[in-house]
PDB file of C-alpha atoms and ligand atoms in Angstrom:
ATOM      1  CA  MET A 459      -0.284  -0.203   0.088  1.00 79.00           C
ATOM      2  CA  ASN A 460       1.309   3.527  -1.164  1.00 86.00           C
ATOM      3  CA  TYR A 461       1.215   5.124   2.535  1.00 93.00           C
ATOM      4  CA  SER A 462       2.903   8.091   1.183  1.00 93.00           C
ATOM      5  CA  LYS A 463       1.030   8.991  -1.384  1.00 94.00           C
ATOM      6  CA  ALA A 464      -2.427   8.788   0.705  1.00 96.00           C
ATOM      7  CA  ILE A 465      -0.967  11.051   2.994  1.00 96.00           C
ATOM      8  CA  ASN A 466       0.494  13.553   0.659  1.00 95.00           C
ATOM      9  CA  ASP A 467      -3.074  13.560  -1.007  1.00 95.00           C
ATOM     10  CA  TYR A 468      -4.757  14.258   2.266  1.00 96.00           C
ATOM     11  CA  LYS A 469      -2.259  17.413   3.205  1.00 95.00           C
ATOM     12  CA  GLN A 470      -3.407  18.632  -0.110  1.00 95.00           C
ATOM     13  CA  LEU A 471      -6.951  18.285   0.385  1.00 92.00           C
ATOM     14  CA  GLN A 472      -7.472  19.142   3.926  1.00 92.00           C
ATOM     15  CA  GLY A 473      -4.691  22.191   3.542  1.00 91.00           C
ATOM     16  CA  HIS A 474      -2.446  20.844   5.865  1.00 92.00           C
ATOM     17  CA  SER A 475       1.619  21.150   6.134  1.00 91.00           C
ATOM     18  CA  ALA A 476       1.790  18.174   8.374  1.00 91.00           C
ATOM     19  CA  LEU A 477       0.385  15.636  10.932  1.00 94.00           C
ATOM     20  CA  GLN A 478       1.544  15.886  14.167  1.00 95.00           C
ATOM     21  CA  LEU A 479      -0.266  12.472  15.651  1.00 97.00           C
ATOM     22  CA  ARG A 480      -1.457  12.666  18.767  1.00 98.00           C
ATOM     23  CA  ALA A 481      -4.081  10.179  18.883  1.00 98.00           C
ATOM     24  CA  VAL A 482      -6.208   7.953  17.117  1.00 98.00           C
ATOM     25  CA  LEU A 483      -9.913   7.438  17.188  1.00 98.00           C
ATOM     26  CA  PHE A 484     -11.187   4.142  16.909  1.00 98.00           C
ATOM     27  CA  ASP A 485     -14.545   2.943  15.824  1.00 97.00           C
ATOM     28  CA  MET A 486     -16.262   0.267  18.026  1.00 95.00           C
ATOM     29  CA  ASP A 487     -18.412  -2.069  16.414  1.00 93.00           C
ATOM     30  CA  GLY A 488     -16.635  -4.057  13.107  1.00 95.00           C
ATOM     31  CA  VAL A 489     -13.223  -2.339  14.536  1.00 97.00           C
ATOM     32  CA  LEU A 490     -12.221  -2.983  18.072  1.00 97.00           C
ATOM     33  CA  PHE A 491     -15.567  -5.825  18.555  1.00 95.00           C
ATOM     34  CA  ASN A 492     -16.526  -8.592  15.840  1.00 95.00           C
ATOM     35  CA  SER A 493     -19.998  -7.271  16.612  1.00 92.00           C
ATOM     36  CA  MET A 494     -21.565  -6.654  13.504  1.00 93.00           C
ATOM     37  CA  PRO A 495     -23.143 -10.128  12.513  1.00 93.00           C
ATOM     38  CA  TYR A 496     -25.233  -9.593  15.820  1.00 94.00           C
ATOM     39  CA  HIS A 497     -26.325  -6.213  14.979  1.00 93.00           C
ATOM     40  CA  ALA A 498     -27.104  -7.291  11.649  1.00 95.00           C
ATOM     41  CA  ASP A 499     -29.749 -10.338  13.125  1.00 96.00           C
ATOM     42  CA  ALA A 500     -31.036  -7.768  15.945  1.00 96.00           C
ATOM     43  CA  TRP A 501     -32.007  -4.921  13.565  1.00 96.00           C
ATOM     44  CA  SER A 502     -32.688  -6.583  10.761  1.00 97.00           C
ATOM     45  CA  LYS A 503     -35.636  -8.502  12.684  1.00 97.00           C
ATOM     46  CA  VAL A 504     -36.795  -5.784  14.790  1.00 97.00           C
ATOM     47  CA  MET A 505     -37.088  -3.377  11.755  1.00 98.00           C
ATOM     48  CA  THR A 506     -38.486  -6.323  10.121  1.00 98.00           C
ATOM     49  CA  ASP A 507     -41.138  -6.806  12.813  1.00 97.00           C
ATOM     50  CA  ALA A 508     -42.170  -2.936  13.055  1.00 97.00           C
ATOM     51  CA  GLY A 509     -43.059  -3.471   9.236  1.00 97.00           C
ATOM     52  CA  PHE A 510     -40.200  -2.108   7.356  1.00 98.00           C
ATOM     53  CA  ASN A 511     -38.243  -3.567   4.637  1.00 98.00           C
ATOM     54  CA  PHE A 512     -34.920  -4.292   6.266  1.00 97.00           C
ATOM     55  CA  SER A 513     -32.084  -6.627   5.266  1.00 95.00           C
ATOM     56  CA  ARG A 514     -28.599  -7.452   6.920  1.00 93.00           C
ATOM     57  CA  GLU A 515     -27.135  -5.814   4.221  1.00 90.00           C
ATOM     58  CA  ASP A 516     -29.110  -2.823   5.080  1.00 93.00           C
ATOM     59  CA  VAL A 517     -27.781  -2.897   8.688  1.00 94.00           C
ATOM     60  CA  TYR A 518     -24.357  -2.687   6.937  1.00 93.00           C
ATOM     61  CA  MET A 519     -25.208  -0.002   4.963  1.00 90.00           C
ATOM     62  CA  ASN A 520     -26.086   2.120   7.787  1.00 92.00           C
ATOM     63  CA  GLU A 521     -24.006   0.801  10.018  1.00 92.00           C
ATOM     64  CA  GLY A 522     -22.458   3.841  12.091  1.00 85.00           C
ATOM     65  CA  ARG A 523     -25.717   5.636  12.443  1.00 88.00           C
ATOM     66  CA  THR A 524     -27.465   5.850  15.977  1.00 87.00           C
ATOM     67  CA  GLY A 525     -30.373   3.747  16.786  1.00 91.00           C
ATOM     68  CA  ALA A 526     -32.981   6.587  16.112  1.00 92.00           C
ATOM     69  CA  ASP A 527     -31.314   8.033  13.350  1.00 91.00           C
ATOM     70  CA  THR A 528     -31.306   4.657  11.494  1.00 94.00           C
ATOM     71  CA  ILE A 529     -34.815   4.179  12.139  1.00 97.00           C
ATOM     72  CA  ASN A 530     -36.004   7.550  10.819  1.00 96.00           C
ATOM     73  CA  THR A 531     -34.038   7.126   7.477  1.00 95.00           C
ATOM     74  CA  ALA A 532     -35.803   4.000   6.864  1.00 97.00           C
ATOM     75  CA  SER A 533     -39.031   5.807   8.140  1.00 98.00           C
ATOM     76  CA  LEU A 534     -38.629   9.038   6.024  1.00 97.00           C
ATOM     77  CA  ALA A 535     -37.287   6.549   2.590  1.00 97.00           C
ATOM     78  CA  GLN A 536     -40.240   4.199   2.952  1.00 97.00           C
ATOM     79  CA  PHE A 537     -43.094   5.991   5.055  1.00 97.00           C
ATOM     80  CA  GLY A 538     -42.441   9.342   3.884  1.00 97.00           C
ATOM     81  CA  LYS A 539     -42.411  10.529   7.449  1.00 97.00           C
ATOM     82  CA  PRO A 540     -39.496  10.726  10.866  1.00 95.00           C
ATOM     83  CA  ALA A 541     -40.361   7.961  13.030  1.00 97.00           C
ATOM     84  CA  THR A 542     -42.232   8.851  16.121  1.00 97.00           C
ATOM     85  CA  GLN A 543     -40.183   9.265  19.216  1.00 97.00           C
ATOM     86  CA  GLU A 544     -42.206   6.406  21.193  1.00 98.00           C
ATOM     87  CA  LEU A 545     -41.132   3.632  18.132  1.00 97.00           C
ATOM     88  CA  ILE A 546     -37.762   4.718  17.977  1.00 97.00           C
ATOM     89  CA  ASP A 547     -37.555   4.083  22.301  1.00 97.00           C
ATOM     90  CA  GLU A 548     -39.805   0.904  21.650  1.00 97.00           C
ATOM     91  CA  LEU A 549     -37.271  -0.476  18.828  1.00 97.00           C
ATOM     92  CA  CYS A 550     -34.405   0.843  20.309  1.00 95.00           C
ATOM     93  CA  LYS A 551     -35.229  -1.048  23.676  1.00 96.00           C
ATOM     94  CA  ALA A 552     -36.418  -4.210  21.547  1.00 97.00           C
ATOM     95  CA  LYS A 553     -32.942  -4.040  19.602  1.00 95.00           C
ATOM     96  CA  CYS A 554     -30.435  -4.118  22.705  1.00 92.00           C
ATOM     97  CA  ALA A 555     -33.047  -6.783  24.500  1.00 95.00           C
ATOM     98  CA  ILE A 556     -32.461  -9.252  21.134  1.00 95.00           C
ATOM     99  CA  PHE A 557     -28.563  -8.195  21.475  1.00 92.00           C
ATOM    100  CA  ASP A 558     -28.324  -9.149  25.393  1.00 91.00           C
ATOM    101  CA  THR A 559     -29.425 -12.979  24.420  1.00 95.00           C
ATOM    102  CA  TYR A 560     -26.190 -13.299  22.288  1.00 94.00           C
ATOM    103  CA  PRO A 561     -23.409 -14.586  23.603  1.00 92.00           C
ATOM    104  CA  PRO A 562     -20.739 -12.030  24.933  1.00 89.00           C
ATOM    105  CA  THR A 563     -19.369 -10.144  21.587  1.00 90.00           C
ATOM    106  CA  PRO A 564     -15.724 -11.222  20.848  1.00 93.00           C
ATOM    107  CA  ARG A 565     -13.057  -8.733  19.923  1.00 96.00           C
ATOM    108  CA  MET A 566     -12.048  -8.108  16.884  1.00 97.00           C
ATOM    109  CA  PRO A 567      -8.730 -10.614  16.114  1.00 98.00           C
ATOM    110  CA  PHE A 568      -5.819  -8.150  16.471  1.00 98.00           C
ATOM    111  CA  ALA A 569      -7.596  -4.906  17.989  1.00 98.00           C
ATOM    112  CA  LEU A 570      -6.124  -5.242  21.313  1.00 98.00           C
ATOM    113  CA  GLU A 571      -2.508  -5.547  19.805  1.00 98.00           C
ATOM    114  CA  LEU A 572      -3.642  -2.591  17.564  1.00 98.00           C
ATOM    115  CA  VAL A 573      -4.702  -0.487  20.709  1.00 98.00           C
ATOM    116  CA  GLN A 574      -1.526  -1.651  22.462  1.00 98.00           C
ATOM    117  CA  LYS A 575       0.459  -0.719  19.861  1.00 98.00           C
ATOM    118  CA  VAL A 576      -1.086   2.721  19.559  1.00 98.00           C
ATOM    119  CA  LYS A 577      -0.620   3.586  23.423  1.00 98.00           C
ATOM    120  CA  ALA A 578       3.175   2.210  22.907  1.00 98.00           C
ATOM    121  CA  SER A 579       3.608   4.714  20.032  1.00 97.00           C
ATOM    122  CA  GLY A 580       2.841   7.826  22.309  1.00 97.00           C
ATOM    123  CA  LEU A 581      -0.437   8.278  21.037  1.00 98.00           C
ATOM    124  CA  THR A 582      -3.888   8.501  23.061  1.00 98.00           C
ATOM    125  CA  PRO A 583      -6.371   5.872  21.507  1.00 98.00           C
ATOM    126  CA  MET A 584      -9.965   7.304  21.843  1.00 98.00           C
ATOM    127  CA  ILE A 585     -13.546   5.994  20.694  1.00 97.00           C
ATOM    128  CA  VAL A 586     -16.048   7.587  18.435  1.00 96.00           C
ATOM    129  CA  THR A 587     -18.881   5.084  18.219  1.00 93.00           C
ATOM    130  CA  GLY A 588     -22.432   5.665  17.282  1.00 85.00           C
ATOM    131  CA  SER A 589     -23.385   3.010  19.369  1.00 83.00           C
ATOM    132  CA  GLY A 590     -26.049   3.341  22.700  1.00 80.00           C
ATOM    133  CA  THR A 591     -25.559  -0.554  23.476  1.00 78.00           C
ATOM    134  CA  PRO A 592     -24.888  -0.149  27.241  1.00 79.00           C
ATOM    135  CA  THR A 593     -23.531  -3.837  27.119  1.00 78.00           C
ATOM    136  CA  LEU A 594     -20.857  -3.089  25.044  1.00 77.00           C
ATOM    137  CA  LEU A 595     -19.368   0.260  26.181  1.00 82.00           C
ATOM    138  CA  ASP A 596     -19.562  -1.754  29.389  1.00 84.00           C
ATOM    139  CA  ARG A 597     -17.463  -4.250  28.093  1.00 90.00           C
ATOM    140  CA  VAL A 598     -14.568  -2.006  26.350  1.00 95.00           C
ATOM    141  CA  GLN A 599     -13.093  -1.504  29.800  1.00 93.00           C
ATOM    142  CA  SER A 600     -12.537  -5.356  30.385  1.00 94.00           C
ATOM    143  CA  ASN A 601     -11.373  -6.241  26.853  1.00 96.00           C
ATOM    144  CA  PHE A 602      -8.902  -3.221  26.493  1.00 97.00           C
ATOM    145  CA  PRO A 603      -7.750  -2.774  30.595  1.00 96.00           C
ATOM    146  CA  GLY A 604      -6.482   0.418  31.182  1.00 95.00           C
ATOM    147  CA  LEU A 605      -5.986   1.685  27.649  1.00 97.00           C
ATOM    148  CA  PHE A 606      -9.213   3.985  27.030  1.00 96.00           C
ATOM    149  CA  ASP A 607      -9.729   6.498  29.726  1.00 94.00           C
ATOM    150  CA  GLU A 608     -13.547   7.066  30.105  1.00 92.00           C
ATOM    151  CA  ASN A 609     -13.630  10.644  29.312  1.00 93.00           C
ATOM    152  CA  HIS A 610     -11.987   9.712  25.428  1.00 95.00           C
ATOM    153  CA  ILE A 611     -15.127   7.406  25.170  1.00 95.00           C
ATOM    154  CA  ILE A 612     -18.001   8.901  22.589  1.00 94.00           C
ATOM    155  CA  SER A 613     -20.958   7.369  22.132  1.00 92.00           C
ATOM    156  CA  SER A 614     -24.825   7.588  20.707  1.00 86.00           C
ATOM    157  CA  PHE A 615     -25.335   9.256  24.424  1.00 86.00           C
ATOM    158  CA  ASN A 616     -23.023  12.385  23.740  1.00 90.00           C
ATOM    159  CA  VAL A 617     -23.767  13.754  20.395  1.00 89.00           C
ATOM    160  CA  LYS A 618     -27.500  14.660  18.740  1.00 88.00           C
ATOM    161  CA  ARG A 619     -26.570  14.076  15.522  1.00 90.00           C
ATOM    162  CA  GLY A 620     -24.308  10.913  14.957  1.00 90.00           C
ATOM    163  CA  LYS A 621     -22.246   9.477  11.629  1.00 92.00           C
ATOM    164  CA  PRO A 622     -22.361  10.374   8.887  1.00 95.00           C
ATOM    165  CA  TYR A 623     -22.424  13.765  10.415  1.00 96.00           C
ATOM    166  CA  PRO A 624     -19.420  14.749  11.469  1.00 97.00           C
ATOM    167  CA  ASP A 625     -20.683  15.756  15.333  1.00 96.00           C
ATOM    168  CA  PRO A 626     -18.800  12.940  17.034  1.00 96.00           C
ATOM    169  CA  TYR A 627     -15.499  12.783  15.671  1.00 97.00           C
ATOM    170  CA  LEU A 628     -15.737  16.681  16.185  1.00 97.00           C
ATOM    171  CA  LEU A 629     -16.537  16.179  19.852  1.00 97.00           C
ATOM    172  CA  ALA A 630     -13.719  13.615  20.358  1.00 97.00           C
ATOM    173  CA  LEU A 631     -11.202  16.255  18.975  1.00 98.00           C
ATOM    174  CA  GLU A 632     -12.704  18.798  21.674  1.00 97.00           C
ATOM    175  CA  ARG A 633     -12.029  16.469  24.227  1.00 97.00           C
ATOM    176  CA  GLY A 634      -8.915  15.076  23.296  1.00 97.00           C
ATOM    177  CA  GLY A 635      -7.473  18.936  23.021  1.00 98.00           C
ATOM    178  CA  LEU A 636      -6.818  18.013  19.045  1.00 98.00           C
ATOM    179  CA  LYS A 637      -6.446  19.488  15.764  1.00 97.00           C
ATOM    180  CA  PRO A 638      -7.740  17.574  12.833  1.00 97.00           C
ATOM    181  CA  ASN A 639      -3.889  17.282  11.585  1.00 96.00           C
ATOM    182  CA  GLU A 640      -3.228  15.541  15.037  1.00 98.00           C
ATOM    183  CA  ALA A 641      -5.508  12.474  15.120  1.00 98.00           C
ATOM    184  CA  ILE A 642      -6.354   9.575  12.408  1.00 98.00           C
ATOM    185  CA  VAL A 643      -9.604   7.457  12.000  1.00 98.00           C
ATOM    186  CA  VAL A 644      -9.807   4.203  11.726  1.00 98.00           C
ATOM    187  CA  GLU A 645     -13.393   2.819  10.222  1.00 98.00           C
ATOM    188  CA  ASN A 646     -15.081  -0.003   8.966  1.00 97.00           C
ATOM    189  CA  ALA A 647     -18.431   1.456   7.719  1.00 95.00           C
ATOM    190  CA  PRO A 648     -19.035   4.007   4.761  1.00 95.00           C
ATOM    191  CA  LEU A 649     -21.187   6.173   7.171  1.00 95.00           C
ATOM    192  CA  GLY A 650     -18.576   6.145   9.774  1.00 96.00           C
ATOM    193  CA  VAL A 651     -15.661   7.085   7.088  1.00 98.00           C
ATOM    194  CA  THR A 652     -17.958  10.060   5.770  1.00 97.00           C
ATOM    195  CA  ALA A 653     -18.168  11.349   9.176  1.00 97.00           C
ATOM    196  CA  GLY A 654     -13.987  11.289   9.844  1.00 98.00           C
ATOM    197  CA  VAL A 655     -13.311  12.771   6.647  1.00 97.00           C
ATOM    198  CA  ALA A 656     -16.024  15.498   7.303  1.00 97.00           C
ATOM    199  CA  ALA A 657     -14.248  15.884  10.006  1.00 97.00           C
ATOM    200  CA  GLY A 658     -11.222  16.798   8.209  1.00 97.00           C
ATOM    201  CA  LEU A 659      -9.316  13.899   9.781  1.00 98.00           C
ATOM    202  CA  PHE A 660      -6.938  11.316   8.207  1.00 98.00           C
ATOM    203  CA  THR A 661      -9.471   8.138   7.967  1.00 98.00           C
ATOM    204  CA  VAL A 662      -8.155   4.409   7.609  1.00 98.00           C
ATOM    205  CA  ALA A 663     -10.826   1.815   6.843  1.00 98.00           C
ATOM    206  CA  ALA A 664     -10.571  -1.597   7.971  1.00 98.00           C
ATOM    207  CA  ASN A 665     -12.919  -3.774   5.597  1.00 97.00           C
ATOM    208  CA  THR A 666     -14.348  -6.408   8.068  1.00 96.00           C
ATOM    209  CA  GLY A 667     -17.736  -6.371   6.854  1.00 93.00           C
ATOM    210  CA  PRO A 668     -19.467  -7.964   3.311  1.00 91.00           C
ATOM    211  CA  LEU A 669     -19.320  -4.937   1.527  1.00 91.00           C
ATOM    212  CA  LYS A 670     -16.618  -3.822  -1.373  1.00 94.00           C
ATOM    213  CA  ASP A 671     -13.294  -2.213  -0.782  1.00 96.00           C
ATOM    214  CA  GLU A 672     -14.569   0.379  -2.982  1.00 96.00           C
ATOM    215  CA  VAL A 673     -17.785   1.390  -0.870  1.00 94.00           C
ATOM    216  CA  LEU A 674     -15.214   2.460   1.867  1.00 96.00           C
ATOM    217  CA  PHE A 675     -12.608   4.282  -0.791  1.00 97.00           C
ATOM    218  CA  ASN A 676     -15.834   5.767  -2.341  1.00 97.00           C
ATOM    219  CA  ALA A 677     -16.621   7.190   1.011  1.00 97.00           C
ATOM    220  CA  GLY A 678     -13.472   8.858   1.368  1.00 97.00           C
ATOM    221  CA  ALA A 679     -11.360   6.191   2.883  1.00 98.00           C
ATOM    222  CA  SER A 680      -7.491   7.566   2.509  1.00 97.00           C
ATOM    223  CA  LEU A 681      -6.728   3.737   2.825  1.00 98.00           C
ATOM    224  CA  VAL A 682      -8.217   0.380   2.847  1.00 98.00           C
ATOM    225  CA  PHE A 683      -7.163  -2.727   4.928  1.00 98.00           C
ATOM    226  CA  PRO A 684      -8.836  -6.115   4.659  1.00 98.00           C
ATOM    227  CA  SER A 685      -8.724  -6.664   8.091  1.00 98.00           C
ATOM    228  CA  ILE A 686      -7.919  -5.172  11.797  1.00 98.00           C
ATOM    229  CA  GLN A 687      -4.811  -7.498  11.701  1.00 98.00           C
ATOM    230  CA  ALA A 688      -3.360  -6.462   8.430  1.00 98.00           C
ATOM    231  CA  LEU A 689      -3.410  -2.855   9.896  1.00 98.00           C
ATOM    232  CA  CYS A 690      -1.981  -4.311  12.987  1.00 98.00           C
ATOM    233  CA  ASP A 691       1.179  -5.698  10.966  1.00 98.00           C
ATOM    234  CA  GLY A 692       1.679  -2.856   9.236  1.00 96.00           C
ATOM    235  CA  TRP A 693       1.100  -0.175  11.826  1.00 97.00           C
ATOM    236  CA  GLU A 694       4.910   0.659  12.269  1.00 97.00           C
ATOM    237  CA  GLU A 695       5.090   1.412   8.597  1.00 96.00           C
ATOM    238  CA  LEU A 696       1.873   3.307   8.959  1.00 96.00           C
ATOM    239  CA  PHE A 697       2.821   5.549  12.109  1.00 97.00           C
ATOM    240  CA  ASN A 698       6.801   5.913  10.695  1.00 95.00           C
ATOM    241  CA  SER A 699       4.774   7.666   6.765  1.00 94.00           C
ATOM    242  CA  LEU A 700       2.701   9.821   9.414  1.00 92.00           C
ATOM    243  CA  LYS A 701       5.316  11.167  11.250  1.00 86.00           C
TER     244      LYS A 701
HETATM  245 CA1  LIG B 371     -17.937   0.495  12.684  1.00 94.72          CA
END
C-alpha cells in the first residue's frame, strides 16, 4: 500500500502542511468488537417485525448511524415521515434486548494488539461510536484494560447528530484538545468514513464486513486494509509514514 501518496493527498486536500499525530480515534463495532453480525441479525429482525423492509445488508449500509437515525432514515424512505419518539424508543429497546440474548461479543482479532501498539507509540487511543448498546460500552474496559480513558469514549449518548455527520469526531477532537491534523480515524463502515473525513481527519478503513472496498474508498477512506490484523501488522510502517 502506498502510505506516502495517501498522506500527501490528504494534506493537500485539507490544506495541512504536516500531520502531527497525537491520537487515534477508533470506531467500536466492526473495529474493536466483532459485533456487526449480531447487530445485523438484531436490527433486521426488529425492523422487519415493525413493518420495515430492512435486510442484514441494510444494517451494514446504515452502520455508524445512531439507532434513532437508522429508524428515522428508514421511516422517511419507506413511509415518507419520520418515526415517532415512542417507536424509536420501543425499537431501540427491543434491539438491545435481542442483542443481550447473544453470547458476549468477541473482540475483533488483533484489535487489542493494535490499540496496545498505538499506546506504545505514545499516542492517545479514543473511541468514537454511534452505538448506544450499554452491554458493549460496559465491556470496553474489561476487553481493553487500561487503554481507554472514560472521558475519551464518545457514544450515541454524547451527540445529537451521529455519523455520517462529523459531530462525534468533532466532539472527540474537542475532548482530546486535538486539531484535525493531530489524529487519525480507524473505521470499517462507509458512513463512519464519511463522518471522519467530514471532520477533516485522515481516515483509515479496515474492511471487516461484507461490503466492497470500493464503497469505503468512495466514502473517502485514504487507505483500506483487509482486516484489523492487516492494519496491526502494518502499524509501524504507517506510523513512520505519518511522522
Ligand atoms: Ca463500525
